[in-house]
Amino acid sequence: MGTSLTPEFWRLFAVLFVIALAVTFAAATALDALVLWARQHRTRRRPSASCVNRAAPAKYKASL
């Protein structure tokens, strides 16, 4: 037994489909921007060589 799909169904389907596409596009754009922001901030906050050298002697003093 088949069912007939009414014009009201297709109208609602089209509206919900467009909303789903818009939400997917917005979420992908937001996550992409967040990843790019995180990558830029991660490369800027690497410790300098002087910070690493200052921490090294303390590590060796504990083992003596």
PDB file of N, CA and C in Angstrom:
ATOM      1  N   MET A   1       0.854  -1.167   0.000  1.00  0.00           N
ATOM      2  CA  MET A   1       0.000   0.000   0.000  1.00  0.00           C
ATOM      3  C   MET A   1       0.905   1.237   0.000  1.00  0.00           C
ATOM      4  N   GLY A   2       0.809   2.026  -1.026  1.00  0.00           N
ATOM      5  CA  GLY A   2       1.637   3.218  -1.163  1.00  0.00           C
ATOM      6  C   GLY A   2       0.996   4.435  -0.516  1.00  0.00           C
ATOM      7  N   THR A   3       1.834   5.364  -0.157  1.00  0.00           N
ATOM      8  CA  THR A   3       1.332   6.617   0.407  1.00  0.00           C
ATOM      9  C   THR A   3       1.620   7.735  -0.574  1.00  0.00           C
ATOM     10  N   SER A   4       0.725   8.664  -0.647  1.00  0.00           N
ATOM     11  CA  SER A   4       0.941   9.805  -1.535  1.00  0.00           C
ATOM     12  C   SER A   4       1.593  10.934  -0.734  1.00  0.00           C
ATOM     13  N   LEU A   5       2.601  11.526  -1.312  1.00  0.00           N
ATOM     14  CA  LEU A   5       3.287  12.630  -0.655  1.00  0.00           C
ATOM     15  C   LEU A   5       2.639  13.931  -1.102  1.00  0.00           C
ATOM     16  N   THR A   6       2.088  14.636  -0.147  1.00  0.00           N
ATOM     17  CA  THR A   6       1.320  15.843  -0.440  1.00  0.00           C
ATOM     18  C   THR A   6       2.255  17.029  -0.662  1.00  0.00           C
ATOM     19  N   PRO A   7       1.741  18.069  -1.300  1.00  0.00           N
ATOM     20  CA  PRO A   7       2.550  19.280  -1.458  1.00  0.00           C
ATOM     21  C   PRO A   7       2.980  19.884  -0.120  1.00  0.00           C
ATOM     22  N   GLU A   8       2.161  19.727   0.901  1.00  0.00           N
ATOM     23  CA  GLU A   8       2.520  20.235   2.224  1.00  0.00           C
ATOM     24  C   GLU A   8       3.764  19.513   2.756  1.00  0.00           C
ATOM     25  N   PHE A   9       3.832  18.201   2.516  1.00  0.00           N
ATOM     26  CA  PHE A   9       5.002  17.436   2.935  1.00  0.00           C
ATOM     27  C   PHE A   9       6.253  17.960   2.236  1.00  0.00           C
ATOM     28  N   TRP A  10       6.186  18.156   0.932  1.00  0.00           N
ATOM     29  CA  TRP A  10       7.360  18.614   0.181  1.00  0.00           C
ATOM     30  C   TRP A  10       7.786  20.015   0.601  1.00  0.00           C
ATOM     31  N   ARG A  11       6.826  20.862   0.903  1.00  0.00           N
ATOM     32  CA  ARG A  11       7.142  22.209   1.364  1.00  0.00           C
ATOM     33  C   ARG A  11       7.871  22.153   2.701  1.00  0.00           C
ATOM     34  N   LEU A  12       7.348  21.353   3.621  1.00  0.00           N
ATOM     35  CA  LEU A  12       7.990  21.217   4.926  1.00  0.00           C
ATOM     36  C   LEU A  12       9.366  20.556   4.783  1.00  0.00           C
ATOM     37  N   PHE A  13       9.459  19.558   3.927  1.00  0.00           N
ATOM     38  CA  PHE A  13      10.740  18.899   3.684  1.00  0.00           C
ATOM     39  C   PHE A  13      11.764  19.902   3.161  1.00  0.00           C
ATOM     40  N   ALA A  14      11.377  20.743   2.227  1.00  0.00           N
ATOM     41  CA  ALA A  14      12.298  21.731   1.651  1.00  0.00           C
ATOM     42  C   ALA A  14      12.754  22.729   2.711  1.00  0.00           C
ATOM     43  N   VAL A  15      11.838  23.191   3.542  1.00  0.00           N
ATOM     44  CA  VAL A  15      12.195  24.155   4.591  1.00  0.00           C
ATOM     45  C   VAL A  15      13.166  23.524   5.584  1.00  0.00           C
ATOM     46  N   LEU A  16      12.869  22.318   6.030  1.00  0.00           N
ATOM     47  CA  LEU A  16      13.750  21.655   6.990  1.00  0.00           C
ATOM     48  C   LEU A  16      15.108  21.317   6.366  1.00  0.00           C
ATOM     49  N   PHE A  17      15.121  20.975   5.097  1.00  0.00           N
ATOM     50  CA  PHE A  17      16.368  20.672   4.414  1.00  0.00           C
ATOM     51  C   PHE A  17      17.257  21.908   4.322  1.00  0.00           C
ATOM     52  N   VAL A  18      16.664  23.048   3.987  1.00  0.00           N
ATOM     53  CA  VAL A  18      17.423  24.295   3.896  1.00  0.00           C
ATOM     54  C   VAL A  18      17.949  24.699   5.277  1.00  0.00           C
ATOM     55  N   ILE A  19      17.141  24.524   6.306  1.00  0.00           N
ATOM     56  CA  ILE A  19      17.595  24.835   7.668  1.00  0.00           C
ATOM     57  C   ILE A  19      18.755  23.928   8.063  1.00  0.00           C
ATOM     58  N   ALA A  20      18.657  22.647   7.740  1.00  0.00           N
ATOM     59  CA  ALA A  20      19.736  21.714   8.063  1.00  0.00           C
ATOM     60  C   ALA A  20      21.020  22.086   7.328  1.00  0.00           C
ATOM     61  N   LEU A  21      20.914  22.484   6.079  1.00  0.00           N
ATOM     62  CA  LEU A  21      22.094  22.915   5.326  1.00  0.00           C
ATOM     63  C   LEU A  21      22.712  24.157   5.953  1.00  0.00           C
ATOM     64  N   ALA A  22      21.890  25.107   6.334  1.00  0.00           N
ATOM     65  CA  ALA A  22      22.400  26.343   6.930  1.00  0.00           C
ATOM     66  C   ALA A  22      23.100  26.067   8.263  1.00  0.00           C
ATOM     67  N   VAL A  23      22.522  25.206   9.087  1.00  0.00           N
ATOM     68  CA  VAL A  23      23.134  24.873  10.376  1.00  0.00           C
ATOM     69  C   VAL A  23      24.458  24.144  10.166  1.00  0.00           C
ATOM     70  N   THR A  24      24.495  23.227   9.209  1.00  0.00           N
ATOM     71  CA  THR A  24      25.731  22.500   8.920  1.00  0.00           C
ATOM     72  C   THR A  24      26.819  23.448   8.431  1.00  0.00           C
ATOM     73  N   PHE A  25      26.465  24.352   7.530  1.00  0.00           N
ATOM     74  CA  PHE A  25      27.438  25.311   7.005  1.00  0.00           C
ATOM     75  C   PHE A  25      27.947  26.229   8.110  1.00  0.00           C
ATOM     76  N   ALA A  26      27.061  26.709   8.959  1.00  0.00           N
ATOM     77  CA  ALA A  26      27.470  27.597  10.055  1.00  0.00           C
ATOM     78  C   ALA A  26      28.371  26.868  11.049  1.00  0.00           C
ATOM     79  N   ALA A  27      28.034  25.632  11.378  1.00  0.00           N
ATOM     80  CA  ALA A  27      28.857  24.876  12.324  1.00  0.00           C
ATOM     81  C   ALA A  27      30.242  24.585  11.731  1.00  0.00           C
ATOM     82  N   ALA A  28      30.295  24.228  10.462  1.00  0.00           N
ATOM     83  CA  ALA A  28      31.583  23.956   9.826  1.00  0.00           C
ATOM     84  C   ALA A  28      32.437  25.212   9.768  1.00  0.00           C
ATOM     85  N   THR A  29      31.830  26.343   9.472  1.00  0.00           N
ATOM     86  CA  THR A  29      32.565  27.602   9.421  1.00  0.00           C
ATOM     87  C   THR A  29      33.086  27.985  10.806  1.00  0.00           C
ATOM     88  N   ALA A  30      32.263  27.825  11.819  1.00  0.00           N
ATOM     89  CA  ALA A  30      32.680  28.165  13.182  1.00  0.00           C
ATOM     90  C   ALA A  30      33.811  27.253  13.661  1.00  0.00           C
ATOM     91  N   LEU A  31      33.711  25.961  13.394  1.00  0.00           N
ATOM     92  CA  LEU A  31      34.765  25.043  13.815  1.00  0.00           C
ATOM     93  C   LEU A  31      36.056  25.293  13.052  1.00  0.00           C
ATOM     94  N   ASP A  32      35.954  25.627  11.779  1.00  0.00           N
ATOM     95  CA  ASP A  32      37.143  25.946  10.987  1.00  0.00           C
ATOM     96  C   ASP A  32      37.839  27.185  11.544  1.00  0.00           C
ATOM     97  N   ALA A  33      37.066  28.201  11.871  1.00  0.00           N
ATOM     98  CA  ALA A  33      37.645  29.419  12.444  1.00  0.00           C
ATOM     99  C   ALA A  33      38.295  29.123  13.801  1.00  0.00           C
ATOM    100  N   LEU A  34      37.674  28.268  14.591  1.00  0.00           N
ATOM    101  CA  LEU A  34      38.232  27.908  15.895  1.00  0.00           C
ATOM    102  C   LEU A  34      39.556  27.153  15.744  1.00  0.00           C
ATOM    103  N   VAL A  35      39.635  26.245  14.794  1.00  0.00           N
ATOM    104  CA  VAL A  35      40.876  25.497  14.561  1.00  0.00           C
ATOM    105  C   VAL A  35      41.981  26.438  14.092  1.00  0.00           C
ATOM    106  N   LEU A  36      41.660  27.338  13.183  1.00  0.00           N
ATOM    107  CA  LEU A  36      42.663  28.289  12.710  1.00  0.00           C
ATOM    108  C   LEU A  36      43.141  29.191  13.836  1.00  0.00           C
ATOM    109  N   TRP A  37      42.244  29.648  14.676  1.00  0.00           N
ATOM    110  CA  TRP A  37      42.604  30.502  15.808  1.00  0.00           C
ATOM    111  C   TRP A  37      43.523  29.737  16.766  1.00  0.00           C
ATOM    112  N   ALA A  38      43.183  28.480  17.035  1.00  0.00           N
ATOM    113  CA  ALA A  38      43.990  27.677  17.950  1.00  0.00           C
ATOM    114  C   ALA A  38      45.385  27.428  17.377  1.00  0.00           C
ATOM    115  N   ARG A  39      45.484  27.176  16.091  1.00  0.00           N
ATOM    116  CA  ARG A  39      46.792  26.954  15.474  1.00  0.00           C
ATOM    117  C   ARG A  39      47.656  28.203  15.533  1.00  0.00           C
ATOM    118  N   GLN A  40      47.064  29.360  15.297  1.00  0.00           N
ATOM    119  CA  GLN A  40      47.830  30.603  15.345  1.00  0.00           C
ATOM    120  C   GLN A  40      48.331  30.873  16.755  1.00  0.00           C
ATOM    121  N   HIS A  41      47.514  30.623  17.759  1.00  0.00           N
ATOM    122  CA  HIS A  41      47.921  30.887  19.130  1.00  0.00           C
ATOM    123  C   HIS A  41      48.908  29.848  19.634  1.00  0.00           C
ATOM    124  N   ARG A  42      48.850  28.640  19.152  1.00  0.00           N
ATOM    125  CA  ARG A  42      49.784  27.605  19.591  1.00  0.00           C
ATOM    126  C   ARG A  42      51.189  27.919  19.099  1.00  0.00           C
ATOM    127  N   THR A  43      51.332  28.410  17.865  1.00  0.00           N
ATOM    128  CA  THR A  43      52.668  28.693  17.342  1.00  0.00           C
ATOM    129  C   THR A  43      53.267  29.930  18.000  1.00  0.00           C
ATOM    130  N   ARG A  44      52.461  30.856  18.463  1.00  0.00           N
ATOM    131  CA  ARG A  44      52.979  32.067  19.105  1.00  0.00           C
ATOM    132  C   ARG A  44      53.450  31.805  20.523  1.00  0.00           C
ATOM    133  N   ARG A  45      52.948  30.795  21.201  1.00  0.00           N
ATOM    134  CA  ARG A  45      53.223  30.586  22.624  1.00  0.00           C
ATOM    135  C   ARG A  45      54.259  29.497  22.881  1.00  0.00           C
ATOM    136  N   ARG A  46      55.133  29.242  21.952  1.00  0.00           N
ATOM    137  CA  ARG A  46      56.206  28.279  22.210  1.00  0.00           C
ATOM    138  C   ARG A  46      57.205  28.899  23.171  1.00  0.00           C
ATOM    139  N   PRO A  47      57.747  28.130  24.084  1.00  0.00           N
ATOM    140  CA  PRO A  47      58.703  28.706  25.039  1.00  0.00           C
ATOM    141  C   PRO A  47      59.994  29.105  24.337  1.00  0.00           C
ATOM    142  N   SER A  48      60.577  30.170  24.806  1.00  0.00           N
ATOM    143  CA  SER A  48      61.834  30.636  24.217  1.00  0.00           C
ATOM    144  C   SER A  48      62.986  29.767  24.715  1.00  0.00           C
ATOM    145  N   ALA A  49      64.127  29.886  24.074  1.00  0.00           N
ATOM    146  CA  ALA A  49      65.292  29.084  24.453  1.00  0.00           C
ATOM    147  C   ALA A  49      65.772  29.447  25.848  1.00  0.00           C
ATOM    148  N   SER A  50      65.654  30.712  26.244  1.00  0.00           N
ATOM    149  CA  SER A  50      66.113  31.110  27.576  1.00  0.00           C
ATOM    150  C   SER A  50      65.256  30.480  28.668  1.00  0.00           C
ATOM    151  N   CYS A  51      63.963  30.310  28.440  1.00  0.00           N
ATOM    152  CA  CYS A  51      63.099  29.668  29.434  1.00  0.00           C
ATOM    153  C   CYS A  51      63.475  28.202  29.594  1.00  0.00           C
ATOM    154  N   VAL A  52      63.783  27.542  28.506  1.00  0.00           N
ATOM    155  CA  VAL A  52      64.149  26.129  28.565  1.00  0.00           C
ATOM    156  C   VAL A  52      65.486  25.972  29.277  1.00  0.00           C
ATOM    157  N   ASN A  53      66.451  26.839  29.012  1.00  0.00           N
ATOM    158  CA  ASN A  53      67.774  26.738  29.633  1.00  0.00           C
ATOM    159  C   ASN A  53      67.712  27.019  31.128  1.00  0.00           C
ATOM    160  N   ARG A  54      66.847  27.914  31.557  1.00  0.00           N
ATOM    161  CA  ARG A  54      66.736  28.205  32.980  1.00  0.00           C
ATOM    162  C   ARG A  54      66.155  27.021  33.746  1.00  0.00           C
ATOM    163  N   ALA A  55      65.268  26.281  33.131  1.00  0.00           N
ATOM    164  CA  ALA A  55      64.629  25.167  33.823  1.00  0.00           C
ATOM    165  C   ALA A  55      65.531  23.937  33.868  1.00  0.00           C
ATOM    166  N   ALA A  56      66.475  23.806  32.965  1.00  0.00           N
ATOM    167  CA  ALA A  56      67.299  22.607  32.880  1.00  0.00           C
ATOM    168  C   ALA A  56      68.195  22.398  34.106  1.00  0.00           C
ATOM    169  N   PRO A  57      68.902  23.407  34.638  1.00  0.00           N
ATOM    170  CA  PRO A  57      69.786  23.154  35.791  1.00  0.00           C
ATOM    171  C   PRO A  57      69.047  22.641  37.010  1.00  0.00           C
ATOM    172  N   ALA A  58      67.837  23.079  37.255  1.00  0.00           N
ATOM    173  CA  ALA A  58      67.077  22.616  38.413  1.00  0.00           C
ATOM    174  C   ALA A  58      66.820  21.118  38.309  1.00  0.00           C
ATOM    175  N   LYS A  59      66.617  20.637  37.112  1.00  0.00           N
ATOM    176  CA  LYS A  59      66.366  19.218  36.919  1.00  0.00           C
ATOM    177  C   LYS A  59      67.626  18.419  37.265  1.00  0.00           C
ATOM    178  N   TYR A  60      68.802  18.912  36.900  1.00  0.00           N
ATOM    179  CA  TYR A  60      70.032  18.192  37.171  1.00  0.00           C
ATOM    180  C   TYR A  60      70.454  18.299  38.633  1.00  0.00           C
ATOM    181  N   LYS A  61      70.136  19.381  39.312  1.00  0.00           N
ATOM    182  CA  LYS A  61      70.497  19.533  40.721  1.00  0.00           C
ATOM    183  C   LYS A  61      69.783  18.500  41.585  1.00  0.00           C
ATOM    184  N   ALA A  62      68.557  18.157  41.207  1.00  0.00           N
ATOM    185  CA  ALA A  62      67.792  17.194  42.014  1.00  0.00           C
ATOM    186  C   ALA A  62      68.401  15.810  41.916  1.00  0.00           C
ATOM    187  N   SER A  63      69.060  15.489  40.819  1.00  0.00           N
ATOM    188  CA  SER A  63      69.617  14.140  40.664  1.00  0.00           C
ATOM    189  C   SER A  63      70.996  14.004  41.324  1.00  0.00           C
ATOM    190  N   LEU A  64      71.656  15.108  41.707  1.00  0.00           N
ATOM    191  CA  LEU A  64      72.989  15.023  42.324  1.00  0.00           C
ATOM    192  C   LEU A  64      72.812  14.628  43.719  1.00  0.00           C
TER     193      LEU A  64
END
